[in-house]
């Protein structure tokens, strides 16, 4: 098969690395890709939102399957674009259509979906600018901390967790008045769930499904989970507290009703469902859905999958996932993210990266890199993810940290406490 992966971050490099291991792969293209994906496939400088450019590439290169990495093209309808185009409709697309992508594109739609399907989640209400007074009253009925979520996509910045009622009420007003642009024209206010977070990943063809390895990621920039939120500073899989009994609850209470609910709404869903969970006293509650793989979770989940990943993608496209058994590596995988100085605030790009050839015992996944002549340089806030296998969390992390010291670029920073709470 000729396959196109859409995207250019660490998740897409992990997908490309995994698919490149399959004997079923003929040619692999990544649009736009990065310096790492260039080692396992052909990068094509096309934006993830340039559907016409993607169409031309698919037709020119005889591409059989498109795997969509990030959420933006899914929410803006790339799958529908393929389905309704005379020349593209026979090309398999891994990723839900626009209606399915609303599970991530609208927090309100997701919460109503959970409510309709009796999926455990925190209580919530949604407010807009002319119901902001009701919103302030509703906040006063909740216990601190207060959770405010922009309804739409806000590049990972649209969730506020606030300890003081008055501040939460003021922020609600700022949000509906455009703090996050159109994304916060609607705001979901929900009860804060106390517990420990993890993510479960499901691949579905709309009927059958396979559950991929779970993972725990670390979002904040500072040690001990302090400071500003980021796209993710590291991750661990498997998660020790997610034992067989807990994962059975996830499957029965969340995975099965989610897929049943999508079918009842006649949503054609072929792709990944990322379920952000809170383990509250041994019971799983859904915090959010995403409609694609996570990043940096992909960099620990994909290395644990032994099954031919291209075959899994084909089974998804052909509606035969229920026949598939997934084989996993029992070892722990850790990933540690090296980021640019200043991230998640402003940072400089174009810093030369050295030491990549000295890495031993870890897989190097490129996130924000590009080629500048012969050199690999930084091109984003999150730059490199170092993924390592180990018999324990400690052993896996030791390898990732050992190699983190070998890679150098100006302003390099990473958290030295990934997995600290496990």
Short mmCIF file of C-alpha atoms in Angstrom, two decimals:
data_model
loop_
_atom_site.label_atom_id
_atom_site.label_comp_id
_atom_site.label_asym_id
_atom_site.label_seq_id
_atom_site.Cartn_x
_atom_site.Cartn_y
_atom_site.Cartn_z
CA UNK A 1 0.00 0.00 0.00
CA UNK A 2 0.93 3.61 -0.54
CA UNK A 3 0.03 5.55 2.63
CA UNK A 4 -0.12 9.25 3.47
CA UNK A 5 0.13 10.45 7.07
CA UNK A 6 -1.18 13.98 7.61
CA UNK A 7 0.69 16.01 10.26
CA UNK A 8 4.19 16.94 11.30
CA UNK A 9 4.72 16.29 15.02
CA UNK A 10 5.89 13.57 17.37
CA UNK A 11 2.65 11.61 16.97
CA UNK A 12 3.10 11.54 13.19
CA UNK A 13 6.73 10.44 13.47
CA UNK A 14 5.63 7.62 15.81
CA UNK A 15 2.91 6.57 13.33
CA UNK A 16 5.38 6.70 10.43
CA UNK A 17 8.02 4.72 12.40
CA UNK A 18 5.43 2.05 13.24
CA UNK A 19 3.99 1.76 9.74
CA UNK A 20 7.46 1.63 8.16
CA UNK A 21 7.93 -1.73 9.95
CA UNK A 22 5.10 -3.34 7.95
CA UNK A 23 5.82 -5.55 4.92
CA UNK A 24 2.48 -4.33 3.52
CA UNK A 25 3.84 -0.81 3.03
CA UNK A 26 5.05 0.18 -0.42
CA UNK A 27 5.55 3.97 -0.14
CA UNK A 28 5.01 6.28 2.83
CA UNK A 29 4.38 10.02 2.52
CA UNK A 30 4.05 12.53 5.37
CA UNK A 31 2.55 15.99 4.90
CA UNK A 32 4.23 18.16 6.04
CA UNK A 33 6.38 15.86 8.24
CA UNK A 34 9.60 16.80 10.04
CA UNK A 35 13.30 15.91 10.08
CA UNK A 36 12.51 12.55 11.74
CA UNK A 37 9.75 11.43 9.38
CA UNK A 38 12.15 12.14 6.48
CA UNK A 39 14.16 9.11 7.67
CA UNK A 40 11.25 6.66 7.24
CA UNK A 41 9.23 8.19 4.38
CA UNK A 42 8.93 11.11 1.98
CA UNK A 43 7.98 14.51 3.38
CA UNK A 44 5.73 16.70 1.24
CA UNK A 45 5.44 20.41 2.19
CA UNK A 46 1.63 20.60 2.25
CA UNK A 47 -0.37 22.14 5.13
CA UNK A 48 -2.73 19.84 7.04
CA UNK A 49 -5.59 22.20 6.06
CA UNK A 50 -4.78 22.36 2.33
CA UNK A 51 -7.35 19.78 1.20
CA UNK A 52 -6.87 20.55 -2.52
CA UNK A 53 -3.09 20.13 -2.18
CA UNK A 54 -3.63 16.84 -0.36
CA UNK A 55 -6.02 15.69 -3.13
CA UNK A 56 -3.41 16.39 -5.81
CA UNK A 57 -0.76 14.45 -3.85
CA UNK A 58 -3.10 11.46 -3.33
CA UNK A 59 -3.94 11.28 -7.04
CA UNK A 60 -0.39 11.93 -8.29
CA UNK A 61 1.15 9.27 -6.03
CA UNK A 62 -1.61 6.65 -6.19
CA UNK A 63 -2.18 6.74 -2.43
CA UNK A 64 -4.46 3.99 -1.08
CA UNK A 65 -4.92 5.19 2.49
CA UNK A 66 -4.73 8.47 4.42
CA UNK A 67 -4.10 8.44 8.19
CA UNK A 68 -5.00 11.78 9.78
CA UNK A 69 -2.79 12.72 12.74
CA UNK A 70 -4.04 16.06 14.18
CA UNK A 71 -7.55 17.17 15.14
CA UNK A 72 -7.86 20.35 13.04
CA UNK A 73 -8.31 18.70 9.60
CA UNK A 74 -10.78 16.21 11.11
CA UNK A 75 -12.88 18.93 12.75
CA UNK A 76 -12.83 20.95 9.50
CA UNK A 77 -14.03 17.92 7.51
CA UNK A 78 -11.20 16.20 5.62
CA UNK A 79 -12.94 12.81 5.82
CA UNK A 80 -16.14 14.29 4.33
CA UNK A 81 -14.02 15.97 1.61
CA UNK A 82 -12.70 12.54 0.56
CA UNK A 83 -16.10 10.81 0.79
CA UNK A 84 -17.87 13.35 -1.42
CA UNK A 85 -15.13 13.70 -4.07
CA UNK A 86 -15.62 11.59 -7.20
CA UNK A 87 -11.87 10.88 -7.49
CA UNK A 88 -11.12 10.33 -3.80
CA UNK A 89 -14.09 8.40 -2.47
CA UNK A 90 -12.39 5.00 -2.81
CA UNK A 91 -9.35 6.14 -0.82
CA UNK A 92 -9.49 4.85 2.77
CA UNK A 93 -9.34 7.58 5.42
CA UNK A 94 -8.50 6.75 9.05
CA UNK A 95 -10.24 9.48 11.02
CA UNK A 96 -13.90 10.29 11.73
CA UNK A 97 -16.13 12.51 9.61
CA UNK A 98 -17.05 16.02 10.72
CA UNK A 99 -19.97 14.84 12.90
CA UNK A 100 -17.77 12.28 14.67
CA UNK A 101 -15.00 14.86 15.12
CA UNK A 102 -17.43 17.07 17.08
CA UNK A 103 -16.60 14.85 20.07
CA UNK A 104 -13.37 16.84 20.20
CA UNK A 105 -14.42 19.95 18.27
CA UNK A 106 -17.17 20.85 20.78
CA UNK A 107 -16.89 20.21 24.51
CA UNK A 108 -20.65 20.81 24.79
CA UNK A 109 -21.48 18.18 22.14
CA UNK A 110 -19.16 15.72 23.92
CA UNK A 111 -20.74 16.29 27.33
CA UNK A 112 -24.30 15.97 25.96
CA UNK A 113 -23.22 12.75 24.19
CA UNK A 114 -21.90 11.36 27.51
CA UNK A 115 -25.10 12.36 29.29
CA UNK A 116 -27.30 10.77 26.58
CA UNK A 117 -25.34 7.52 26.75
CA UNK A 118 -25.02 7.29 30.56
CA UNK A 119 -21.24 7.57 30.36
CA UNK A 120 -19.79 8.60 33.75
CA UNK A 121 -18.54 12.20 33.75
CA UNK A 122 -18.69 15.31 35.95
CA UNK A 123 -21.92 17.36 36.08
CA UNK A 124 -21.86 20.38 33.76
CA UNK A 125 -23.73 23.28 32.18
CA UNK A 126 -22.92 25.35 29.10
CA UNK A 127 -23.15 29.17 28.91
CA UNK A 128 -22.93 31.90 26.27
CA UNK A 129 -22.59 35.67 26.60
CA UNK A 130 -26.26 36.40 27.35
CA UNK A 131 -26.49 33.62 29.97
CA UNK A 132 -23.28 34.64 31.75
CA UNK A 133 -25.23 35.77 34.86
CA UNK A 134 -26.73 32.27 35.14
CA UNK A 135 -23.21 30.89 34.68
CA UNK A 136 -21.92 32.94 37.61
CA UNK A 137 -24.80 31.68 39.76
CA UNK A 138 -24.08 28.09 38.69
CA UNK A 139 -20.39 28.47 39.63
CA UNK A 140 -21.51 29.51 43.12
CA UNK A 141 -23.30 26.14 43.52
CA UNK A 142 -20.08 24.19 42.82
CA UNK A 143 -17.16 23.47 45.10
CA UNK A 144 -13.69 24.79 44.26
CA UNK A 145 -11.65 24.35 42.16
CA UNK A 146 -13.78 25.55 39.25
CA UNK A 147 -13.34 24.11 35.75
CA UNK A 148 -14.07 26.31 32.70
CA UNK A 149 -13.62 24.91 29.20
CA UNK A 150 -13.82 26.74 25.89
CA UNK A 151 -16.29 24.81 23.76
CA UNK A 152 -14.17 24.80 20.59
CA UNK A 153 -10.56 24.03 19.70
CA UNK A 154 -8.18 26.42 21.46
CA UNK A 155 -4.81 24.75 20.73
CA UNK A 156 -4.73 23.13 24.18
CA UNK A 157 -5.10 26.47 25.99
CA UNK A 158 -8.88 26.61 26.49
CA UNK A 159 -9.20 24.90 29.89
CA UNK A 160 -8.96 26.94 33.11
CA UNK A 161 -8.93 25.42 36.60
CA UNK A 162 -9.42 28.19 39.19
CA UNK A 163 -9.46 28.07 42.99
CA UNK A 164 -11.32 31.32 43.76
CA UNK A 165 -15.03 31.75 42.96
CA UNK A 166 -14.79 35.45 42.11
CA UNK A 167 -11.90 34.88 39.73
CA UNK A 168 -13.76 32.00 38.06
CA UNK A 169 -16.81 34.23 37.56
CA UNK A 170 -14.64 36.97 36.02
CA UNK A 171 -12.88 34.46 33.73
CA UNK A 172 -16.22 33.06 32.56
CA UNK A 173 -17.20 36.57 31.44
CA UNK A 174 -13.84 37.12 29.68
CA UNK A 175 -14.13 33.77 27.91
CA UNK A 176 -17.62 34.28 26.47
CA UNK A 177 -16.51 37.77 25.37
CA UNK A 178 -13.71 36.31 23.26
CA UNK A 179 -10.68 35.50 25.44
CA UNK A 180 -10.06 32.44 23.22
CA UNK A 181 -11.72 33.88 20.11
CA UNK A 182 -14.61 31.92 18.61
CA UNK A 183 -13.56 28.82 20.60
CA UNK A 184 -14.94 30.31 23.84
CA UNK A 185 -18.17 31.85 22.49
CA UNK A 186 -19.64 28.91 24.44
CA UNK A 187 -18.12 27.80 27.75
CA UNK A 188 -18.69 24.51 29.54
CA UNK A 189 -18.57 24.84 33.33
CA UNK A 190 -18.15 21.49 35.02
CA UNK A 191 -17.55 19.99 38.43
CA UNK A 192 -13.93 19.27 39.27
CA UNK A 193 -13.20 15.56 39.52
CA UNK A 194 -10.47 14.74 42.03
CA UNK A 195 -8.31 11.70 41.29
CA UNK A 196 -5.46 10.62 39.05
CA UNK A 197 -5.62 11.00 35.27
CA UNK A 198 -4.84 8.56 32.49
CA UNK A 199 -5.75 8.08 28.84
CA UNK A 200 -7.21 5.04 27.10
CA UNK A 201 -7.01 4.68 23.31
CA UNK A 202 -9.48 2.82 21.14
CA UNK A 203 -9.36 2.04 17.42
CA UNK A 204 -12.81 1.45 15.92
CA UNK A 205 -14.33 0.76 12.51
CA UNK A 206 -17.75 1.87 13.76
CA UNK A 207 -18.81 -1.66 14.72
CA UNK A 208 -15.86 -3.52 16.24
CA UNK A 209 -12.96 -2.08 18.17
CA UNK A 210 -9.58 -2.87 19.70
CA UNK A 211 -8.32 -1.24 22.88
CA UNK A 212 -4.75 0.01 22.54
CA UNK A 213 -2.36 0.40 25.50
CA UNK A 214 -3.29 3.04 28.08
CA UNK A 215 -0.89 5.85 29.00
CA UNK A 216 -0.38 8.66 31.49
CA UNK A 217 1.04 11.94 30.26
CA UNK A 218 2.44 14.96 32.12
CA UNK A 219 1.06 18.25 30.88
CA UNK A 220 2.61 20.97 33.00
CA UNK A 221 5.97 22.56 32.26
CA UNK A 222 7.34 22.37 35.84
CA UNK A 223 8.51 19.57 38.11
CA UNK A 224 5.81 18.06 40.31
CA UNK A 225 3.16 19.08 37.75
CA UNK A 226 3.42 22.82 38.35
CA UNK A 227 3.38 25.84 36.05
CA UNK A 228 1.70 26.35 32.70
CA UNK A 229 0.03 23.64 30.66
CA UNK A 230 1.91 22.34 27.63
CA UNK A 231 1.14 19.89 24.85
CA UNK A 232 2.77 17.23 27.06
CA UNK A 233 6.22 16.85 28.63
CA UNK A 234 6.40 13.05 28.80
CA UNK A 235 4.37 9.87 29.20
CA UNK A 236 4.41 6.33 30.60
CA UNK A 237 2.71 3.11 29.45
CA UNK A 238 1.40 0.85 30.94
CA UNK A 239 -0.09 2.70 33.93
CA UNK A 240 0.39 0.67 37.14
CA UNK A 241 -2.94 1.58 38.77
CA UNK A 242 -4.90 0.71 35.60
CA UNK A 243 -5.18 -2.98 36.45
CA UNK A 244 -7.39 -5.56 34.72
CA UNK A 245 -10.42 -4.77 36.92
CA UNK A 246 -10.17 -1.02 36.27
CA UNK A 247 -9.74 -1.48 32.50
CA UNK A 248 -12.76 -3.81 32.42
CA UNK A 249 -14.82 -0.98 33.99
CA UNK A 250 -13.50 1.37 31.30
CA UNK A 251 -14.54 -1.04 28.55
CA UNK A 252 -18.01 -1.79 29.95
CA UNK A 253 -18.97 1.69 31.19
CA UNK A 254 -17.25 3.88 28.61
CA UNK A 255 -15.89 2.17 25.47
CA UNK A 256 -18.95 0.05 24.62
CA UNK A 257 -21.54 2.82 25.26
CA UNK A 258 -19.40 5.30 23.28
CA UNK A 259 -19.35 3.08 20.18
CA UNK A 260 -23.03 2.19 20.60
CA UNK A 261 -23.87 5.91 20.92
CA UNK A 262 -21.98 6.76 17.71
CA UNK A 263 -23.88 4.01 15.86
CA UNK A 264 -27.24 5.22 17.19
CA UNK A 265 -26.44 8.70 15.88
CA UNK A 266 -25.51 7.10 12.51
CA UNK A 267 -22.01 8.57 12.73
CA UNK A 268 -19.55 6.80 10.44
CA UNK A 269 -16.55 6.56 12.74
CA UNK A 270 -13.40 4.87 11.46
CA UNK A 271 -10.42 5.91 13.51
CA UNK A 272 -9.03 6.55 16.97
CA UNK A 273 -10.93 7.57 20.08
CA UNK A 274 -8.73 9.03 22.81
CA UNK A 275 -10.57 8.91 26.14
CA UNK A 276 -9.16 11.23 28.81
CA UNK A 277 -10.10 9.65 32.15
CA UNK A 278 -10.03 10.35 35.83
CA UNK A 279 -9.60 7.40 38.19
CA UNK A 280 -11.76 8.52 41.12
CA UNK A 281 -11.63 5.96 43.91
CA UNK A 282 -11.21 3.07 41.47
CA UNK A 283 -14.01 4.21 39.13
CA UNK A 284 -13.37 5.77 35.70
CA UNK A 285 -14.93 9.12 34.72
CA UNK A 286 -14.52 10.76 31.31
CA UNK A 287 -12.90 14.20 31.32
CA UNK A 288 -12.78 14.57 27.53
CA UNK A 289 -12.77 12.81 24.19
CA UNK A 290 -10.23 13.41 21.45
CA UNK A 291 -10.72 11.98 17.97
CA UNK A 292 -7.10 11.11 17.20
CA UNK A 293 -4.06 9.67 18.94
CA UNK A 294 -2.43 11.70 21.71
CA UNK A 295 0.98 13.33 21.68
CA UNK A 296 3.25 12.43 23.53
CA UNK A 297 1.13 9.35 24.36
CA UNK A 298 1.63 7.95 20.83
CA UNK A 299 5.35 7.82 21.54
CA UNK A 300 4.74 5.27 24.34
CA UNK A 301 1.59 3.53 23.02
CA UNK A 302 2.78 2.70 19.48
CA UNK A 303 6.11 1.16 20.57
CA UNK A 304 4.11 -1.33 22.72
CA UNK A 305 2.02 -2.61 19.78
CA UNK A 306 3.51 -5.74 18.22
CA UNK A 307 0.69 -6.31 15.71
CA UNK A 308 1.33 -5.11 12.13
CA UNK A 309 0.00 -1.56 12.31
CA UNK A 310 -0.76 -1.27 8.60
CA UNK A 311 -2.88 -4.42 8.91
CA UNK A 312 -4.75 -2.79 11.85
CA UNK A 313 -5.38 0.30 9.69
CA UNK A 314 -6.60 -1.86 6.79
CA UNK A 315 -8.93 -3.80 9.09
CA UNK A 316 -10.34 -0.46 10.31
CA UNK A 317 -10.96 0.76 6.75
CA UNK A 318 -12.54 -2.57 5.72
CA UNK A 319 -14.76 -2.93 8.81
CA UNK A 320 -13.19 -6.14 10.15
CA UNK A 321 -11.60 -4.98 13.40
CA UNK A 322 -13.75 -7.44 15.38
CA UNK A 323 -11.65 -10.24 13.81
CA UNK A 324 -8.37 -8.70 14.95
CA UNK A 325 -6.36 -9.68 18.04
CA UNK A 326 -3.85 -7.11 19.19
CA UNK A 327 -0.50 -8.30 20.53
CA UNK A 328 1.30 -6.03 23.00
CA UNK A 329 4.80 -5.75 24.42
CA UNK A 330 4.63 -6.22 28.21
CA UNK A 331 7.57 -3.91 28.88
CA UNK A 332 7.17 -0.35 30.13
CA UNK A 333 7.81 2.45 27.66
CA UNK A 334 8.64 5.97 28.85
CA UNK A 335 9.02 9.10 26.79
CA UNK A 336 10.69 12.36 27.85
CA UNK A 337 10.11 15.51 25.81
CA UNK A 338 12.95 17.97 25.15
CA UNK A 339 11.52 21.45 24.62
CA UNK A 340 12.69 24.89 23.52
CA UNK A 341 13.66 27.45 26.18
CA UNK A 342 10.69 29.72 26.89
CA UNK A 343 8.04 27.14 25.89
CA UNK A 344 5.02 27.15 26.38
CA UNK A 345 5.48 30.94 26.10
CA UNK A 346 7.54 32.52 23.31
CA UNK A 347 10.68 30.73 22.14
CA UNK A 348 13.20 30.97 19.32
CA UNK A 349 13.34 28.51 16.41
CA UNK A 350 16.19 27.42 14.14
CA UNK A 351 18.56 26.22 16.89
CA UNK A 352 20.91 23.49 15.65
CA UNK A 353 20.41 20.07 17.31
CA UNK A 354 23.48 17.90 17.90
CA UNK A 355 24.09 14.49 19.46
CA UNK A 356 21.22 12.65 17.73
CA UNK A 357 23.71 10.12 16.34
CA UNK A 358 24.98 9.35 19.89
CA UNK A 359 21.62 8.08 21.20
CA UNK A 360 21.69 4.41 22.24
CA UNK A 361 18.86 2.38 23.75
CA UNK A 362 16.10 4.91 23.02
CA UNK A 363 13.93 5.68 20.00
CA UNK A 364 14.21 9.32 18.90
CA UNK A 365 10.87 10.78 17.83
CA UNK A 366 11.05 14.23 16.25
CA UNK A 367 8.28 16.69 17.19
CA UNK A 368 9.34 20.24 16.29
CA UNK A 369 12.32 19.78 13.96
CA UNK A 370 13.20 20.46 10.34
CA UNK A 371 16.16 20.01 8.03
CA UNK A 372 18.24 23.09 7.28
CA UNK A 373 20.66 21.84 4.64
CA UNK A 374 22.58 19.05 6.37
CA UNK A 375 21.62 20.20 9.86
CA UNK A 376 18.59 19.32 11.99
CA UNK A 377 17.22 22.45 13.67
CA UNK A 378 14.38 23.25 16.08
CA UNK A 379 11.08 24.38 14.55
CA UNK A 380 8.65 24.15 17.48
CA UNK A 381 8.19 24.30 21.24
CA UNK A 382 8.32 20.56 21.77
CA UNK A 383 11.38 19.38 19.88
CA UNK A 384 12.33 15.73 20.53
CA UNK A 385 10.67 12.84 22.40
CA UNK A 386 12.99 10.11 23.69
CA UNK A 387 11.14 6.80 24.10
CA UNK A 388 12.71 3.84 25.89
CA UNK A 389 11.74 0.30 26.88
CA UNK A 390 12.41 -1.11 30.34
CA UNK A 391 11.47 -3.95 32.66
CA UNK A 392 10.21 -1.21 35.03
CA UNK A 393 9.30 2.48 34.88
CA UNK A 394 12.65 3.28 36.53
CA UNK A 395 14.66 1.31 33.96
CA UNK A 396 12.80 2.86 31.00
CA UNK A 397 13.23 6.39 32.37
CA UNK A 398 16.93 5.88 33.08
CA UNK A 399 17.50 5.20 29.37
CA UNK A 400 15.44 8.23 28.28
CA UNK A 401 17.28 10.54 30.71
CA UNK A 402 20.71 9.15 29.82
CA UNK A 403 20.05 10.03 26.16
CA UNK A 404 18.46 13.40 27.01
CA UNK A 405 21.93 14.47 28.18
CA UNK A 406 23.51 13.55 24.83
CA UNK A 407 21.23 15.69 22.67
CA UNK A 408 22.05 19.39 22.71
CA UNK A 409 20.42 22.56 21.40
CA UNK A 410 20.42 26.09 22.78
CA UNK A 411 17.81 26.51 25.54
CA UNK A 412 17.03 22.78 25.85
CA UNK A 413 14.77 21.93 28.80
CA UNK A 414 13.07 18.76 30.02
CA UNK A 415 11.31 17.58 33.16
CA UNK A 416 13.40 15.21 35.26
CA UNK A 417 10.41 13.81 37.21
CA UNK A 418 8.23 12.07 34.61
CA UNK A 419 6.39 9.20 36.34
CA UNK A 420 6.98 10.75 39.76
CA UNK A 421 3.44 9.95 40.97
CA UNK A 422 3.42 6.31 39.83
#
